[in-house]
Each structure stands twice: as C-alpha cells, then as structure tokens.
Coordinates of C-alpha atoms in Angstrom, one line a residue:
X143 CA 120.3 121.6 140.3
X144 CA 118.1 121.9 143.2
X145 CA 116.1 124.3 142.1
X146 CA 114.9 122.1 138.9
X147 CA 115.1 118.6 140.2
X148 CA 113.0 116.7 141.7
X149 CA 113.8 114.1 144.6
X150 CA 112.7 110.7 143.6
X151 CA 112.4 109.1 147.1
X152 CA 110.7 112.5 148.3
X153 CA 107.4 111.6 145.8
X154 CA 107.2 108.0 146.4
X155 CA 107.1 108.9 150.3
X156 CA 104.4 111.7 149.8
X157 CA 102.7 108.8 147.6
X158 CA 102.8 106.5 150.3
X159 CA 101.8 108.8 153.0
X160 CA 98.3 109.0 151.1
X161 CA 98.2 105.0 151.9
X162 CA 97.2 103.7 149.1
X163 CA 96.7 100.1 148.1
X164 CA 99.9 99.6 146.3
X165 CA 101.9 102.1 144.5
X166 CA 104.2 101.5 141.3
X167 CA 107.3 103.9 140.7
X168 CA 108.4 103.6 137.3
X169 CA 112.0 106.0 136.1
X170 CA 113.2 105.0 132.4
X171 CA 116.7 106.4 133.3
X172 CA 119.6 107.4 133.8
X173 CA 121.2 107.6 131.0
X174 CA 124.5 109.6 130.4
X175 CA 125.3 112.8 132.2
X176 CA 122.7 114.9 131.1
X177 CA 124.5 118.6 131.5
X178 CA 127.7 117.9 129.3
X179 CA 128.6 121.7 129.2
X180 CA 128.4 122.1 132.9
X181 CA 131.2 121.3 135.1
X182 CA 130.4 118.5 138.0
X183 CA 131.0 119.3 141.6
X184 CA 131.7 117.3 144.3
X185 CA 132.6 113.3 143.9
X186 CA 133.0 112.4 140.5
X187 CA 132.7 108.9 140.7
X188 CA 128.6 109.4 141.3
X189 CA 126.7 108.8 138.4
X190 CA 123.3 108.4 137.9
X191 CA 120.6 107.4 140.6
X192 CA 120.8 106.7 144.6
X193 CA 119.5 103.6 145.5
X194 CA 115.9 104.1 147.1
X195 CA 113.9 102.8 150.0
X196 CA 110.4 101.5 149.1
X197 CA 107.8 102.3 152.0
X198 CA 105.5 100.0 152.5
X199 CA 103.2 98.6 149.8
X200 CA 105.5 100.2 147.0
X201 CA 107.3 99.1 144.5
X202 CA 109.9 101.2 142.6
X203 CA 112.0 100.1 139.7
X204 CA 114.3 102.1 137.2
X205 CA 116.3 101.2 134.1
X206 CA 119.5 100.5 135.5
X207 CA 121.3 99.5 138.8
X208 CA 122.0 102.0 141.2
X209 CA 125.0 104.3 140.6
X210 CA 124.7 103.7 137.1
X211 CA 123.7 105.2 133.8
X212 CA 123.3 103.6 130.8
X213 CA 123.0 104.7 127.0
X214 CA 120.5 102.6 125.5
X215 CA 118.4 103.9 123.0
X216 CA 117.6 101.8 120.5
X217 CA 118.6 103.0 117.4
X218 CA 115.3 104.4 115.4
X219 CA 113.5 104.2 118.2
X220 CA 112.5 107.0 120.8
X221 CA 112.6 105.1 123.9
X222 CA 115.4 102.9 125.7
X223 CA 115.5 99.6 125.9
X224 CA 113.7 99.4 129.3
X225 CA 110.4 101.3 128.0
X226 CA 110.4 99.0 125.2
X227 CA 110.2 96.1 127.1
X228 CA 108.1 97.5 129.6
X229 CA 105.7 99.0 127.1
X230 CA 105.8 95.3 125.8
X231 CA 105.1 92.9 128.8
X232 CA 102.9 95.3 131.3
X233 CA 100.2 95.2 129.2
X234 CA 99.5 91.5 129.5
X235 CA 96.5 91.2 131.2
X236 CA 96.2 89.2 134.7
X237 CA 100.1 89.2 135.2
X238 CA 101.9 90.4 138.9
X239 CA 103.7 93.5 138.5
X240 CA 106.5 92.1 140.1
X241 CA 106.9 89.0 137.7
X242 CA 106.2 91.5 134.8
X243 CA 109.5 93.1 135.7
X244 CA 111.4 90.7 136.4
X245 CA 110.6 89.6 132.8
X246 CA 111.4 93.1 131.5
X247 CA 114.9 92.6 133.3
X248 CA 115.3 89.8 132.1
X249 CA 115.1 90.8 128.0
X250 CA 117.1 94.4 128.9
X251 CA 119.9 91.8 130.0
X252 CA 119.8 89.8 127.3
X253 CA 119.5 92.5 125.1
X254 CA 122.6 94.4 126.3
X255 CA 124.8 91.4 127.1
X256 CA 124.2 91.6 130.8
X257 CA 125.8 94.9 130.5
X258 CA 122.9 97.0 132.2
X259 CA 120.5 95.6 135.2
X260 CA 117.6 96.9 136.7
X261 CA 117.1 98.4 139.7
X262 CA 114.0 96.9 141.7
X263 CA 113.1 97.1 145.1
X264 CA 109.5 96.3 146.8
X265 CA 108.1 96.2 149.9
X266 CA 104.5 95.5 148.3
X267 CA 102.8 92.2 150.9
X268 CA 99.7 91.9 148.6
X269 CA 99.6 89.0 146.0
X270 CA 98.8 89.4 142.1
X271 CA 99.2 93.2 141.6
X272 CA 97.8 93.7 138.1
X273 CA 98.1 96.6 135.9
X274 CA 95.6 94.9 133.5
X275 CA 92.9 93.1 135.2
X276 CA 92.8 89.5 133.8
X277 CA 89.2 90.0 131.9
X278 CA 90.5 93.2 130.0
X279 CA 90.7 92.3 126.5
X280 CA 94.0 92.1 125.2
X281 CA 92.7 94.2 121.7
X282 CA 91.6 97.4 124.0
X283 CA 95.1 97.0 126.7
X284 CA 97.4 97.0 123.1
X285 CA 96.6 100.7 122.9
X286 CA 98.2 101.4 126.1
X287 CA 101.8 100.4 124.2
X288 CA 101.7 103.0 121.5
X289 CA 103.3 105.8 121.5
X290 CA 104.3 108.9 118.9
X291 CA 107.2 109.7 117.3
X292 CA 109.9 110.7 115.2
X293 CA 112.7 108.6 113.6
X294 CA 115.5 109.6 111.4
X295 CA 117.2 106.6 109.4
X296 CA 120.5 106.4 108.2
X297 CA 119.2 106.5 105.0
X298 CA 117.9 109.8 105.3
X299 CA 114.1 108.2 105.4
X300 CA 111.6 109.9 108.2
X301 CA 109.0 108.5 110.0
X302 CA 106.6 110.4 112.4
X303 CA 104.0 108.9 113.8
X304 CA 102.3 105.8 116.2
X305 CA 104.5 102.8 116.8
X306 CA 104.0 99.9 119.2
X307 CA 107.0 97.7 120.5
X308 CA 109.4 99.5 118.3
X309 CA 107.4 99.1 115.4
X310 CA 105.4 101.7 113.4
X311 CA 102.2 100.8 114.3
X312 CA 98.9 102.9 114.4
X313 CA 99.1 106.1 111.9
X314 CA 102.3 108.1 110.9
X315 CA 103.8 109.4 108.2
X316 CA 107.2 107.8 106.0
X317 CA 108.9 110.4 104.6
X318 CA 111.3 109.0 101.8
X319 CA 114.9 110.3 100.9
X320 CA 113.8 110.2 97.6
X321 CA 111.3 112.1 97.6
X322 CA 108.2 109.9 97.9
X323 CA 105.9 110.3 101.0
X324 CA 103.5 107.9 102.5
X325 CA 100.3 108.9 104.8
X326 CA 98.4 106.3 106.8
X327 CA 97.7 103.1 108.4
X328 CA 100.3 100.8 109.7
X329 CA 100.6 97.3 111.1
X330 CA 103.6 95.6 112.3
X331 CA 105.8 98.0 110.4
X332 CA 103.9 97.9 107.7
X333 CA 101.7 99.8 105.4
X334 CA 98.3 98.2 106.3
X335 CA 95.1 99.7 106.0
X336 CA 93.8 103.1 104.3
X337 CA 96.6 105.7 103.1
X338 CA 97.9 107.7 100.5
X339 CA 101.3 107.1 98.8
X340 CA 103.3 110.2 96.5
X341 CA 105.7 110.7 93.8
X342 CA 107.9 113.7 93.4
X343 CA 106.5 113.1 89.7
X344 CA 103.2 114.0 90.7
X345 CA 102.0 110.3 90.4
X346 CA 99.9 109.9 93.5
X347 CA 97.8 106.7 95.0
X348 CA 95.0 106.9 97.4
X349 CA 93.1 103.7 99.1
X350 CA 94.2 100.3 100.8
X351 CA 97.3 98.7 101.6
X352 CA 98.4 95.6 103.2
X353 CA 101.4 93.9 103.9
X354 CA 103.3 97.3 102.5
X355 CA 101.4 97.3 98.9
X356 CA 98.9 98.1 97.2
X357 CA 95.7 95.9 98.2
X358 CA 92.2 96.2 98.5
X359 CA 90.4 99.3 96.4
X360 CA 92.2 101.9 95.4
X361 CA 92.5 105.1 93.2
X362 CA 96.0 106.1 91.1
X363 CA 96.3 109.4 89.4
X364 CA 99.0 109.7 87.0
X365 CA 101.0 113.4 87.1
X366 CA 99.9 113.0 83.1
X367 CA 96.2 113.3 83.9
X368 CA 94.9 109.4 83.4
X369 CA 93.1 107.4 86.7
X370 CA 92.7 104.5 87.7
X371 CA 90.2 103.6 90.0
X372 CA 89.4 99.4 91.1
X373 CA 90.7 97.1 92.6
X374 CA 94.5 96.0 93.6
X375 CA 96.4 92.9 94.5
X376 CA 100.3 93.4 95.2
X377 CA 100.6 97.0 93.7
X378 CA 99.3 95.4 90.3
X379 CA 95.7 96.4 88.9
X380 CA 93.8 93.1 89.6
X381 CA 89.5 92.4 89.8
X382 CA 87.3 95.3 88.9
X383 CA 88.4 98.3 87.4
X384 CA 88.3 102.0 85.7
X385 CA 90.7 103.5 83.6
X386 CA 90.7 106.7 82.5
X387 CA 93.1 108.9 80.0
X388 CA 93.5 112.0 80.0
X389 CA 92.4 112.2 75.8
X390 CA 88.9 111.3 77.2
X391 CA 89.2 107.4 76.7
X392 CA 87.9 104.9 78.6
X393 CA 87.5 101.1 80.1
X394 CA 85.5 99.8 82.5
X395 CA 85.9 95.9 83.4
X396 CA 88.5 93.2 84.7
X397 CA 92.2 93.7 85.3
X398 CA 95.1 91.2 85.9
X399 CA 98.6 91.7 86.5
X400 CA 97.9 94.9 85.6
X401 CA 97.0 94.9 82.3
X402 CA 93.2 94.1 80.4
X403 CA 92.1 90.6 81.0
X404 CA 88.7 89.2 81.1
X405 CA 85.6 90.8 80.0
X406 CA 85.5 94.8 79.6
X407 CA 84.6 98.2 77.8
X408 CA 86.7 100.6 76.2
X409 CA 85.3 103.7 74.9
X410 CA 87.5 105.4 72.7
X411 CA 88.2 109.3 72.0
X412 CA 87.2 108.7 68.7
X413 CA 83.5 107.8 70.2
X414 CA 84.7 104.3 68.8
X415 CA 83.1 101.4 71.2
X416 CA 84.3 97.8 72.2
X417 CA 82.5 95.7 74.5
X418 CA 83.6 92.1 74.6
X419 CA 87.1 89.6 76.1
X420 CA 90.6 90.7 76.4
X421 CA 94.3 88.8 76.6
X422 CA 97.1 90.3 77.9
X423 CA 95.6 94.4 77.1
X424 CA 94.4 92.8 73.5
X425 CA 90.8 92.3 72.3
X426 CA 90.8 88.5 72.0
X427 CA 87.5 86.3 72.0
X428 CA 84.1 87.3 71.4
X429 CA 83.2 91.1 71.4
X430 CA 81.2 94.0 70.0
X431 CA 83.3 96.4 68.0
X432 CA 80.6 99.8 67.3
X433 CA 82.1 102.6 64.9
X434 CA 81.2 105.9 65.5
X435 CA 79.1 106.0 61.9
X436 CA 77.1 103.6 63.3
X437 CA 78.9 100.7 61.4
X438 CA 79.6 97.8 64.1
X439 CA 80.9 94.1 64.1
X440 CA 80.0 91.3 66.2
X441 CA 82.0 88.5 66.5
X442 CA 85.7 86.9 67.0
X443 CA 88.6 88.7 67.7
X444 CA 92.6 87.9 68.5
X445 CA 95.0 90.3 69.2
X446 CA 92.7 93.5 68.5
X447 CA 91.7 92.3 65.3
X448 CA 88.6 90.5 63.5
X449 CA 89.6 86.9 63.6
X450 CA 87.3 84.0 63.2
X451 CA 83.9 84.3 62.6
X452 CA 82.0 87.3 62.8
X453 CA 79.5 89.7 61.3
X454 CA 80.1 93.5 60.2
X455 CA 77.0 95.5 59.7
X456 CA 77.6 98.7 57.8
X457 CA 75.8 101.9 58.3
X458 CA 74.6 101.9 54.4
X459 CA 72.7 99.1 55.3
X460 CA 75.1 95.7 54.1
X461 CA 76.0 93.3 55.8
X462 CA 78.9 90.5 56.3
X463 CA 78.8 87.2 57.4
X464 CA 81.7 84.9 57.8
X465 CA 85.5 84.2 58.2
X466 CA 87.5 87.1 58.9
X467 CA 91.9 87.8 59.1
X468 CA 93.4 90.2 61.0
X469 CA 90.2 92.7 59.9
X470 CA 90.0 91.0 56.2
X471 CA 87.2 89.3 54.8
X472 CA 89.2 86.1 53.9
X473 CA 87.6 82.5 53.7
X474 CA 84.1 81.5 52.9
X475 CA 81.3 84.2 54.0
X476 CA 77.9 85.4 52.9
X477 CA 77.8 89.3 51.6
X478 CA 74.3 91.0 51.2
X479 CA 73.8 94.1 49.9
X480 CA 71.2 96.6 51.2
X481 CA 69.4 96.1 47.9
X482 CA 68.8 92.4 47.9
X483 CA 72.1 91.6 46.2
X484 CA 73.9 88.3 48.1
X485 CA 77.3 86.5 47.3
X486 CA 78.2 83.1 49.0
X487 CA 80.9 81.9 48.5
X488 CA 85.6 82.2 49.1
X489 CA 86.9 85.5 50.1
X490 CA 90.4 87.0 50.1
X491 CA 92.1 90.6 51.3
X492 CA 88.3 91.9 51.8
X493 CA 87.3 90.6 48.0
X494 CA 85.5 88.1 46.6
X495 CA 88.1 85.4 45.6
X496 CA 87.8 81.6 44.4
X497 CA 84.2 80.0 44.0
X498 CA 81.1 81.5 44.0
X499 CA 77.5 82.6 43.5
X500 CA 76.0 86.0 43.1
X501 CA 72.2 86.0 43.3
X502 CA 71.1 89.0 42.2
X503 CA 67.7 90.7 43.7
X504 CA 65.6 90.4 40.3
X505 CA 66.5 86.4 40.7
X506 CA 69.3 86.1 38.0
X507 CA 72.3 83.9 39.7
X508 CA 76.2 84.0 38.3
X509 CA 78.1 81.4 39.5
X510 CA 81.9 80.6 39.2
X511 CA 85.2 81.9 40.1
X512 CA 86.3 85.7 41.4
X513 CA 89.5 86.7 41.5
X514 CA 90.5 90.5 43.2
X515 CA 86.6 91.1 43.3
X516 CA 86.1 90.5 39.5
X517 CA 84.4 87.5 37.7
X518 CA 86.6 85.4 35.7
X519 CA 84.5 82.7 34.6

C-alpha cells in the first residue's frame, strides 16, 4: 500500500510550504474498501480517511467525515454525490469557497438523509476566496461543470458523452436497446441542437432538434430510398419542404402535420406536372395540372380532381371552358374546337347534355337539346 499511495496531508504540507495565497484541497472519497480481494491488516475498525490538519491559509474538504466511507454514486451518473454538488455550486461566480461548501454539504445531507457529512477544515484568514471571480460570465464558468462519460441504464440504453450536473449536456452519444442510435447536441437532458438520429431499418435523420424532437431544418432518408429535406416542427414535416421518391417523383412547397398543405409542386415520374393548393396531401383549390403531351388544365380542384371551374387545353389544339366533376365535364361550359367549331351550353359525364348551341365555323348554328353527346332535337 505504501508503495502506491499517496499521503494526503504530505501534499497539502509541500503545497503550503511554497506559501501560496490560499490553497484548496478537494478529495471526492472514500468510498467503500477499495481492495475487496485483499485481506486487511492491522485494526479493522479503520475505514476510510484520517482526519487532516490544514496549515495555514488552506482549506481541505473531502466527501465524507473522517473515518468514514460512503457509497454514493448516483445511479447513471459517474460521479458521487459530492462532485455533483460541487461541480454544481463552485462555479457560481463571486461566491467564498468556504460558503460554497458549506452549501455543497448541505445538499449531500439532504440528499442522503443526513447519512453522510463532509469533512471540512480551514485555517484560510483571508475574506472572499473565489474560484470564479465575480465579473466572469456565468455562460464561459458553466463549462467548467462538464464532464465525459459513460452510463448504462437499466433499460439497457447507453449514453457516452458531456453531461453537466448529472444531465447529458454538451455532445454524446444515446445508444438505444432497441437498436436506434442518436449523435449530437444536448441541453438539459435533451436532444437540442444539430445531430443525427438512426433506425436499425436503415431510416436515418440528419439536422436540428430541440426539446428531444425533430425541430428546425432537417433532412430524413428513408431505408426505401425517398428524402425529405425542409423544415420540422415536433418530429412532423411542417414550413418549407422537399420530397423526394425513390421512382424519381417529386414536390417542392409547404408541409403541415406532416402531410401536403398550402401551396406546392409535384412532379411526377410520369413527367406529369401540378403546381397549385393542397388539403390534407390532396390537390384542393386553384392549381395547374400539365400532361406530359403537352395537354394541361387550369383551374379548380378538390380532392385531386377537377372541381369547379376550370379550363383544359388539349394538345390538338381544343379547348374547355367551364364546370367540371371529379375530372368530368358536367354543368354549363363553352367547348371550342381547334377548327372554329364552339358549343355553349349543359354538360354531363364529359358530353354534351341538356340545352344547347353549336355554331359551326362556316356560321351555321344548331340549337336544342343533346343527350350522351348526340342531338335530339
């Protein structure tokens, strides 16, 4: 034991032999016997730490009274209970070193049910002994409390990484029991800030988080080739957006809740084109609908289909202009034909149906009732 140990009242004597202004002895022990395989010598009724003497200007404190040893790590947590309060309270800037412990004292007590004290002795005559000078920012002294490391949850979840007061806090990975695996930023135990989030299905999402979700801008690839690539509120697709499948197909526009909503662009595999509103994923309001043959309508639409008024312009030069039925002709509407050929008049399923007049190029006019397309009288 001699051989490896060092004697604690030894280095704080050599310390103070250098006269310093102050100095601050800090142990975060004992904690059970720490050589369980090795048979004790000697008295066995001492456990953990001598009491020590503090030379002049020094002040020494240690996790637990002396004689004692304690066993309190915090579960998931690297350090004991004493580090975790120190780490917490002697960063405040301006504050006595001497009041700071006797606040981290105080929360190890409460903490463990008065069950462990600290030891603290001081000989230190100067006033206000500060770690943290007063005008140090408290942003720039926060750093000072993290620390790495590695947790193992009863779960079977991993974490390795920064974390601040017992919190994960800086960046670290999450590694899940089920297989997913975050990378990244965190806040206050949370995912917060720029990361990247995976499924053992391949799914993966790169970009922002806060407040443990998806926020902020953001990319998602599927493990079946499609991306998404915008904007995200609450892990749901939400603002600004691209979508793309794996066929080739595509939309560019607004998002909400996940889903189409607002004013967009899909470009189909087909070379099919729609520019215009959508409801709930559906083309619904006014849009553009362009054909790959060049055919296109412009116009009214619910739930995907031509509803309302519109006009359909086809490639061999006619044209439509009216009421339209789920992608029917059907009301009253104007038809011209590319060679100077025009019915007005009712429609039905796509055909001229009920009253009407035909006025034909060479100025001849027929006039009466259609039925299925055909005149009847």
């Amino acid at each position: 034991m001699q051989r490896f140990a060092i004697n604690a009242q030894n280095v704080v004597s050599s310390m103070a032999e250098k006269k310093p202004q102050v100095v601050v002895f800090l142990l975060d022990c004992c904690r059970e016997y720490w050589l369980p395989k090795t048979r004790r010598s000697g008295d066995q009724s001492v456990v953990g730490l001598h009491e020590m003497k503090a030379p002049s200007g020094t002040i020494i404190a240690f996790a637990c009274a002396a004689g004692e040893t304690t066993s309190d790590r915090s579960s998931g947590s690297e350090n004991g209970i004493f580090t975790k309060y120190l780490l917490k309270h002697i960063i405040t800037p301006g504050v006595d070193i001497d009041y700071i412990l006797r606040r981290v004292a105080t929360d190890v007590a409460k903490e463990t049910s008065n069950k462990q004290e600290l030891f603290r002795v001081s000989s230190i005559r100067a006033e206000n002994v500060c770690i943290v000078p007063a005008d140090t920012r408290q942003t720039l002294t926060s750093e000072i409390s993290s620390t790495v490391s590695s947790w193992t949850y009863e779960n079977g979840d991993k974490y390795k990484g920064e974390c601040k007061n017992e919190q994960k806090h800086g960046r670290g990975t999450y590694y899940y029991a089920t297989g997913e695996k975050y990378t990244g930023d965190w806040i206050d135990d949370k995912k917060t800030g720029q990361g990247v989030f995976t499924w053992p299905s391949g799914d993966r999402y790169e970009g922002q988080f806060k407040d443990g979700n998806f926020n902020g801008k953001g990319t998602f690839y599927y493990a079946n080739g499609n991306i998404f690539a915008g904007d995200w509120v609450d892990d749901k697709k939400a603002g600004e957006g691209v979508f793309t499948w794996s066929n080739g197909a595509r939309y560019e526009g607004q998002f909400k809740d996940g889903i189409f909503n607002g004013t967009g662009t899909y470009y189909y595999a087909n070379r099919n084109k729609y520019a215009g509103d959508w409801v709930n994923d559906k083309r619904t309001g006014q849009g553009v609908f362009t054909l790959a043959n060049g055919e296109r309508y412009e116009g009214q639409f619910k739930d995907n289909n031509f509803n309302g008024k519109g006009t359909y312009y086809y490639a061999n030069g006619n044209q439509y202009t009216g009421d339209w039925v789920d992608d029917k002709k059907a009301g009253k509407g104007v038809f011209t034909w590319a060679n100077g050929n025009q019915y007005k008049g009712q429609f039905k399923d796509d055909n001229k149906h009920g009253k009407g007049k035909l006025y034909y190029a060479n100025g001849d006019v027929q006039k009466g009732v259609w039925f299925n397309d055909f005149f009847k009288e």
